[in-house]
Short mmCIF file of N, CA, C and O in Angstrom, two decimals:
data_model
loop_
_atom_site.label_atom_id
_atom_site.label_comp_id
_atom_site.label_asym_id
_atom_site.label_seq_id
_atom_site.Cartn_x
_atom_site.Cartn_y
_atom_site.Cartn_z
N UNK A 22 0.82 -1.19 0.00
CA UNK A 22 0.00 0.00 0.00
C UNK A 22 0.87 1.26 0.00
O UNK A 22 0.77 2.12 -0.87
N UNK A 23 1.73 1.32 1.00
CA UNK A 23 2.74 2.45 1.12
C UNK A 23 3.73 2.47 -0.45
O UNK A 23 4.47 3.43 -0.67
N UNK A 24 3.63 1.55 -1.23
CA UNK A 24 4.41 1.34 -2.08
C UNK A 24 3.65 1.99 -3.57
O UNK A 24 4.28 2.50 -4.50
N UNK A 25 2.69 1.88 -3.53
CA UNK A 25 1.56 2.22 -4.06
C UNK A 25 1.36 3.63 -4.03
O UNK A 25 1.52 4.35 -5.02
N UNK A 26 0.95 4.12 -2.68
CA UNK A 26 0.80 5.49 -2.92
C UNK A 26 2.03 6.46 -3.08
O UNK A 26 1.91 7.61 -3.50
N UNK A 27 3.10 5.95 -2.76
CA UNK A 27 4.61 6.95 -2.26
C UNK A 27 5.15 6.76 -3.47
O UNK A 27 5.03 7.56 -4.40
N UNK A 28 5.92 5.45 -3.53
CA UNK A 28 6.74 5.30 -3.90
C UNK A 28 6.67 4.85 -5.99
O UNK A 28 7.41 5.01 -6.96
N UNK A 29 5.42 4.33 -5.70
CA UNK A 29 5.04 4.04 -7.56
C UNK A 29 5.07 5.10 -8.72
O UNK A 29 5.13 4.69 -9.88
N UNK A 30 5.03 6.31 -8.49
CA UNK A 30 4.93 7.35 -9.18
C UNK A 30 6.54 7.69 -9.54
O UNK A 30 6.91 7.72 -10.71
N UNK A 31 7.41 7.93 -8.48
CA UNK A 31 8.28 8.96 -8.34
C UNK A 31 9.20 7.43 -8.75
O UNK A 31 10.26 7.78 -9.29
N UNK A 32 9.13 6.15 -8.67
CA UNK A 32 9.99 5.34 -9.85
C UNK A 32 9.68 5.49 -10.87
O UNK A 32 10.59 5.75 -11.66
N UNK A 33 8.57 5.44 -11.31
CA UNK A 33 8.06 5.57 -13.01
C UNK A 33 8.85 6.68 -13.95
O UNK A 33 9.12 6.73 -15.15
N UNK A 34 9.14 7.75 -12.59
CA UNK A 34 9.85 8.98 -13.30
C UNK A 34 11.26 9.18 -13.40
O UNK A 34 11.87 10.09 -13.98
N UNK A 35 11.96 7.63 -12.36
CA UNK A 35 13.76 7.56 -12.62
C UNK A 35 13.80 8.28 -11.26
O UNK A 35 14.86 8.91 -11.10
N UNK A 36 12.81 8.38 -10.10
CA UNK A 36 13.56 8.80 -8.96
C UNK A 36 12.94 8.61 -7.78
O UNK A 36 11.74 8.34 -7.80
N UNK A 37 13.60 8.71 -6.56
CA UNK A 37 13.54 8.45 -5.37
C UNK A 37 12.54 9.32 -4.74
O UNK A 37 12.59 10.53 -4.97
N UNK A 38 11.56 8.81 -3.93
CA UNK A 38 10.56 9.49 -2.99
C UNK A 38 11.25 11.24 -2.53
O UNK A 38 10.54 12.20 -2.84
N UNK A 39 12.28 11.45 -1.99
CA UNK A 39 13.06 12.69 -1.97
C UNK A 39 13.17 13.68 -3.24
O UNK A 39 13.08 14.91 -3.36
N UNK A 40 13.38 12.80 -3.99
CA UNK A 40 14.00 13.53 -5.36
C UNK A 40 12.67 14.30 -5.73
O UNK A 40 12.56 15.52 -5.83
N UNK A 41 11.49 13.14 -5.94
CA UNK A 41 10.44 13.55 -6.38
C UNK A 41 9.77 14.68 -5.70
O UNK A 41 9.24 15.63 -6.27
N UNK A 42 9.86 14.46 -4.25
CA UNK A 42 9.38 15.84 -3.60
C UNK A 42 10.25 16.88 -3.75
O UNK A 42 9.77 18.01 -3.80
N UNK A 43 11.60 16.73 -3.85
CA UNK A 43 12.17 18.38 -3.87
C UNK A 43 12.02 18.73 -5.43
O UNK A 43 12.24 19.93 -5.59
N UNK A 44 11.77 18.17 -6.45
CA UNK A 44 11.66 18.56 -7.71
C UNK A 44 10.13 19.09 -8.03
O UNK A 44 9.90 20.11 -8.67
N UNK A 45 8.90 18.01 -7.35
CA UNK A 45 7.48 18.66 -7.43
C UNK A 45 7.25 20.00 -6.32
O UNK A 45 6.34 20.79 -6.58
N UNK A 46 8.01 20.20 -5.21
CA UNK A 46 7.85 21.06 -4.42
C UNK A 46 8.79 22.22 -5.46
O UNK A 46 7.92 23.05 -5.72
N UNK A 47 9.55 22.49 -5.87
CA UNK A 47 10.59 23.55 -6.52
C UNK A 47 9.61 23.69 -7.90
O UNK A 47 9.71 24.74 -8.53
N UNK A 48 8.94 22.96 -8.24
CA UNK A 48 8.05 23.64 -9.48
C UNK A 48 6.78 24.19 -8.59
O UNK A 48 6.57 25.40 -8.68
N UNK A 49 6.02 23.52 -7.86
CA UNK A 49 5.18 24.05 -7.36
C UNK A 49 5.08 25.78 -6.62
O UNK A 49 4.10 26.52 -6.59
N UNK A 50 6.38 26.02 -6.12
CA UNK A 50 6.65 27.17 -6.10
C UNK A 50 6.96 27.97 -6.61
O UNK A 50 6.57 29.13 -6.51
N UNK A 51 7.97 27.41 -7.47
CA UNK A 51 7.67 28.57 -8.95
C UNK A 51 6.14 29.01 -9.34
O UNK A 51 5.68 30.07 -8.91
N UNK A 52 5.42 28.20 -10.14
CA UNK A 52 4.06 28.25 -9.99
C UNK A 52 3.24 28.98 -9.30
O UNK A 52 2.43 29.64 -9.93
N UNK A 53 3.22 29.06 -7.55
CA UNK A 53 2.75 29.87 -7.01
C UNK A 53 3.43 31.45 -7.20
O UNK A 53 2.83 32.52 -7.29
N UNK A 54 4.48 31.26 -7.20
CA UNK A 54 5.31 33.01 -7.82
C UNK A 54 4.56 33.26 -8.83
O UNK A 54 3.57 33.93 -8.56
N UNK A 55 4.69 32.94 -9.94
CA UNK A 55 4.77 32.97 -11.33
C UNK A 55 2.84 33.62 -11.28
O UNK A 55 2.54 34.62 -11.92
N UNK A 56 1.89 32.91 -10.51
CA UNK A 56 1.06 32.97 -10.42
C UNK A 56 0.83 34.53 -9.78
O UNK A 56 0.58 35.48 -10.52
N UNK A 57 0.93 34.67 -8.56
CA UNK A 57 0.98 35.52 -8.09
C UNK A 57 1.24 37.15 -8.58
O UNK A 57 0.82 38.23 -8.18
N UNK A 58 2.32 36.64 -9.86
CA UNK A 58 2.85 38.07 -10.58
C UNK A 58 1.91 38.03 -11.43
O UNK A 58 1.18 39.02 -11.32
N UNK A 59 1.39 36.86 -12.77
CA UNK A 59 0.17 37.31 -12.78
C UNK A 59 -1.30 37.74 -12.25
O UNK A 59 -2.33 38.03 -12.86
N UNK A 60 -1.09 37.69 -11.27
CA UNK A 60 -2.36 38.49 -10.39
C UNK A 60 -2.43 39.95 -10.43
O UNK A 60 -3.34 40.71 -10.74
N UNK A 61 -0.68 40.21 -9.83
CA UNK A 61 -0.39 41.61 -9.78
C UNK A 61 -0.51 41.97 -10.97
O UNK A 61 -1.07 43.05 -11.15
N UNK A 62 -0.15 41.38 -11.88
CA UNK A 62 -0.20 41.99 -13.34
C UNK A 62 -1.38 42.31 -13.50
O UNK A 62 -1.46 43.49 -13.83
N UNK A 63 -2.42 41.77 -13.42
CA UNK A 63 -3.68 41.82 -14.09
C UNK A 63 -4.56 43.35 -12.97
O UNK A 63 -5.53 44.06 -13.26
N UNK A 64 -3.92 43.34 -12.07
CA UNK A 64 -4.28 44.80 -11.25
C UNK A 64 -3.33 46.17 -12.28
O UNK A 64 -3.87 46.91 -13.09
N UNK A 65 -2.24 46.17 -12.02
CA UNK A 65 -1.02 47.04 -12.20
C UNK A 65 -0.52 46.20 -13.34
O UNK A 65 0.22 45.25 -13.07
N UNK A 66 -0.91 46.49 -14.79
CA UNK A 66 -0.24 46.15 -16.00
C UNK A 66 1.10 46.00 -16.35
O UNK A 66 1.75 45.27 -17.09
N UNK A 67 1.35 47.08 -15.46
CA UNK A 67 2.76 47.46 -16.25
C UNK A 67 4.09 47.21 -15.05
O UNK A 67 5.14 47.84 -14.92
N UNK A 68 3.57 46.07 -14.28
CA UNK A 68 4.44 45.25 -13.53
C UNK A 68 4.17 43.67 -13.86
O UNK A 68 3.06 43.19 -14.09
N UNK A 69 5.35 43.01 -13.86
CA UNK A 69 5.46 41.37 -14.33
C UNK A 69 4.93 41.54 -15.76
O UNK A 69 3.88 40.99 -16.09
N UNK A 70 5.44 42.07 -16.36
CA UNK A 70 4.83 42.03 -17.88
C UNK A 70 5.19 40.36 -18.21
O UNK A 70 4.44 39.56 -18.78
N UNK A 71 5.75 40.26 -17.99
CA UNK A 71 6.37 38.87 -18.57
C UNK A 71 6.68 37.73 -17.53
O UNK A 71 6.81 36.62 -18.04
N UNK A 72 6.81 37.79 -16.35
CA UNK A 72 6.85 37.11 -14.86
C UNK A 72 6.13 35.19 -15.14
O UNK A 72 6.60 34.06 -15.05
N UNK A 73 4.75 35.82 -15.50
CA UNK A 73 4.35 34.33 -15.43
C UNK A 73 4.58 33.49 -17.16
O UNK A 73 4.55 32.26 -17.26
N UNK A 74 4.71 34.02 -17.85
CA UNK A 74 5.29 33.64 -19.42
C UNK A 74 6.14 32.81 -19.13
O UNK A 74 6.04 31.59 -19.12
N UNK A 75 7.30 33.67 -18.82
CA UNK A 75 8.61 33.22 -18.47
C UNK A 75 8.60 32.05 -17.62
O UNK A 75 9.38 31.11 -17.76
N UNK A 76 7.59 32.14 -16.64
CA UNK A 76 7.77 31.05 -15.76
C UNK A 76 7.00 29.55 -16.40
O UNK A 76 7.46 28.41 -16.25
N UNK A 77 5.85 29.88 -17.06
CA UNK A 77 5.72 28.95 -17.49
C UNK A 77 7.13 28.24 -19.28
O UNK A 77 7.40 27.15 -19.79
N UNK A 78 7.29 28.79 -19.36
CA UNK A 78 7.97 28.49 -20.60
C UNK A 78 9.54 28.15 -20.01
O UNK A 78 10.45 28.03 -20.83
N UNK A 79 9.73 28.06 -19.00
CA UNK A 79 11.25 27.66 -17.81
C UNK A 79 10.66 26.83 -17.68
O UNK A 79 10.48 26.19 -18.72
N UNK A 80 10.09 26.38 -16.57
CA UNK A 80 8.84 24.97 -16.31
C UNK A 80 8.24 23.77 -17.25
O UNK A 80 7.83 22.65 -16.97
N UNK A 81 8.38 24.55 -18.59
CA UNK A 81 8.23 23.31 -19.35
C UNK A 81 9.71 22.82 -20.42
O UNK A 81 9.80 21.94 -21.27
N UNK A 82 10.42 23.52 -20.06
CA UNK A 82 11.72 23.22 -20.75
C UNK A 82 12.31 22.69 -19.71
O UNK A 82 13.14 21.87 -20.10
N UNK A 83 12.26 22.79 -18.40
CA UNK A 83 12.78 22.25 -17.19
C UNK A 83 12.36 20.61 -17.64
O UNK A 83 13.16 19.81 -18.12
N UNK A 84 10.38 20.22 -17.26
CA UNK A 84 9.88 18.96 -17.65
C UNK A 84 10.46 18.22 -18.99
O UNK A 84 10.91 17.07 -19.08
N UNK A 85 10.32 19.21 -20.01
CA UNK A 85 11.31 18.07 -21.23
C UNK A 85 12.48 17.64 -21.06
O UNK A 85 12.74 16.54 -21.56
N UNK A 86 13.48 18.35 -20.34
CA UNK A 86 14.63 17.89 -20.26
C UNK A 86 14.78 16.90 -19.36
O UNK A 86 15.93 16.47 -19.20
N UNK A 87 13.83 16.40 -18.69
CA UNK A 87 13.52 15.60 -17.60
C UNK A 87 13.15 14.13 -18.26
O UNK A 87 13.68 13.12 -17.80
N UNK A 88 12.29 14.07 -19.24
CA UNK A 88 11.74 13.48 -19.75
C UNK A 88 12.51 12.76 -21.76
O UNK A 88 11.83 12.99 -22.77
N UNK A 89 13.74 12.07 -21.83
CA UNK A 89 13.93 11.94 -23.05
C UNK A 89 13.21 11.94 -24.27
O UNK A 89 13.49 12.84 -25.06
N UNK A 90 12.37 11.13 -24.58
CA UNK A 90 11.45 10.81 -25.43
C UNK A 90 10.96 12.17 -25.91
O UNK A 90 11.25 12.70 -26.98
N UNK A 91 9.87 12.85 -24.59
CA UNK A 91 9.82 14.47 -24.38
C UNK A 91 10.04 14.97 -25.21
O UNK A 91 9.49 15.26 -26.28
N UNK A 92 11.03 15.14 -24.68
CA UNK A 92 12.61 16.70 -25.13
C UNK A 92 12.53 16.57 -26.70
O UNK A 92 12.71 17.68 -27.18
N UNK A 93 12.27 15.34 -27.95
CA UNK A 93 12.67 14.79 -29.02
C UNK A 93 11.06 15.87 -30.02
O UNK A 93 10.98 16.01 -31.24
N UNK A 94 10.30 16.29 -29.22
CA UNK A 94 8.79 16.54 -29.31
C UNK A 94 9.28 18.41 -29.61
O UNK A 94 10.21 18.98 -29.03
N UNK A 95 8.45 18.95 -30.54
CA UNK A 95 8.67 20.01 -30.65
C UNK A 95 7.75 20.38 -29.23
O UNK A 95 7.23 19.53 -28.49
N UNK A 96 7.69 21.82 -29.06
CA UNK A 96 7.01 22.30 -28.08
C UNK A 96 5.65 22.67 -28.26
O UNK A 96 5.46 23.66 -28.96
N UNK A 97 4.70 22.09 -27.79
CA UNK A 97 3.49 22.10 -27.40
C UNK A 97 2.55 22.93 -27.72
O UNK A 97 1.38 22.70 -28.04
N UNK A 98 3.45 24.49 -27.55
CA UNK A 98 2.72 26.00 -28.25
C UNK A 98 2.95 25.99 -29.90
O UNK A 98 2.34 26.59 -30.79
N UNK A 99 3.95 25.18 -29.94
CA UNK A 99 3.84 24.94 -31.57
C UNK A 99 3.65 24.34 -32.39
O UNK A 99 4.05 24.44 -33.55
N UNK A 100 2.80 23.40 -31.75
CA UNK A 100 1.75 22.06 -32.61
C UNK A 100 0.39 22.99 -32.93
O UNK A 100 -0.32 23.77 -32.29
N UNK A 101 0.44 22.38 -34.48
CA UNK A 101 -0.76 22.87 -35.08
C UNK A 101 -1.93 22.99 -34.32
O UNK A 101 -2.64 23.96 -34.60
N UNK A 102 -2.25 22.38 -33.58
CA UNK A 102 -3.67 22.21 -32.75
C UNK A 102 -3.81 22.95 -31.81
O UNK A 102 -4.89 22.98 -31.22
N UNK A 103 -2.64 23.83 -31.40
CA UNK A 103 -2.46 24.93 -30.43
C UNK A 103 -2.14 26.37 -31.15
O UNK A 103 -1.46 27.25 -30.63
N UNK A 104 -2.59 26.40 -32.08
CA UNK A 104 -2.93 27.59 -32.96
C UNK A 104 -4.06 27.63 -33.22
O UNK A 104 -4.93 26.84 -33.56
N UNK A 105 -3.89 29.24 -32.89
CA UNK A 105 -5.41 29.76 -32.83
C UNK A 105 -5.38 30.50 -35.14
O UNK A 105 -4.55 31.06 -35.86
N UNK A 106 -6.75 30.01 -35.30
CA UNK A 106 -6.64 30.64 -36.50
C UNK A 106 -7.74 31.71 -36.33
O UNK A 106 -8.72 31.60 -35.59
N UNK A 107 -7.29 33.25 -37.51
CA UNK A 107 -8.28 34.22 -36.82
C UNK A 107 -8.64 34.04 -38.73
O UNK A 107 -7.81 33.81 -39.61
N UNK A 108 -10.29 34.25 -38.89
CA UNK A 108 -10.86 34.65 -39.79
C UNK A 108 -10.98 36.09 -40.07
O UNK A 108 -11.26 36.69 -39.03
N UNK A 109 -10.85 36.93 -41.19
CA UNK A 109 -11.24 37.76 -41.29
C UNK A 109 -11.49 37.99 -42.00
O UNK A 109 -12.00 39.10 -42.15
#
């Protein structure tokens, strides 16, 4: 059971119960930053212009490089299906 809930995940990913928490805890806080500046942003524009961008686009180049197979994958914002098309 303990093996199950703890420990099954954070092997699947090539690491140790520790590893996995200081790596999901160090994104998770980014995240809450990153978040946060967009908040402020969305009050006061013309602070964190770029704060949570940045953070997300660190965060997912962080995960590919984590991940081999991944990393081999163009990026996500630039698959056709994540384009927006505008009619006019």
């Amino acid at each position: 059971m303990i093996d199950r809930f703890f420990l099954s995940h954070p092997r699947s990913v090539g690491e140790s119960y520790g590893e996995h928490a200081a790596t999901a805890s160090r994104f998770g806080f980014s995240m809450i930053v990153g978040g946060a500046a967009c908040v402020v942003h969305a009050i006061l524009p013309f602070l964190f212009a770029r704060t949570a961008s940045d953070t997300v686009k660190k965060l997912y180049t962080q995960m590919k490089a984590r991940q081999p197979a991944f990393s081999k994958e163009r990026p996500a914002f630039q698959q056709p299906e994540w384009q927006i098309e505008y009619e006019i």
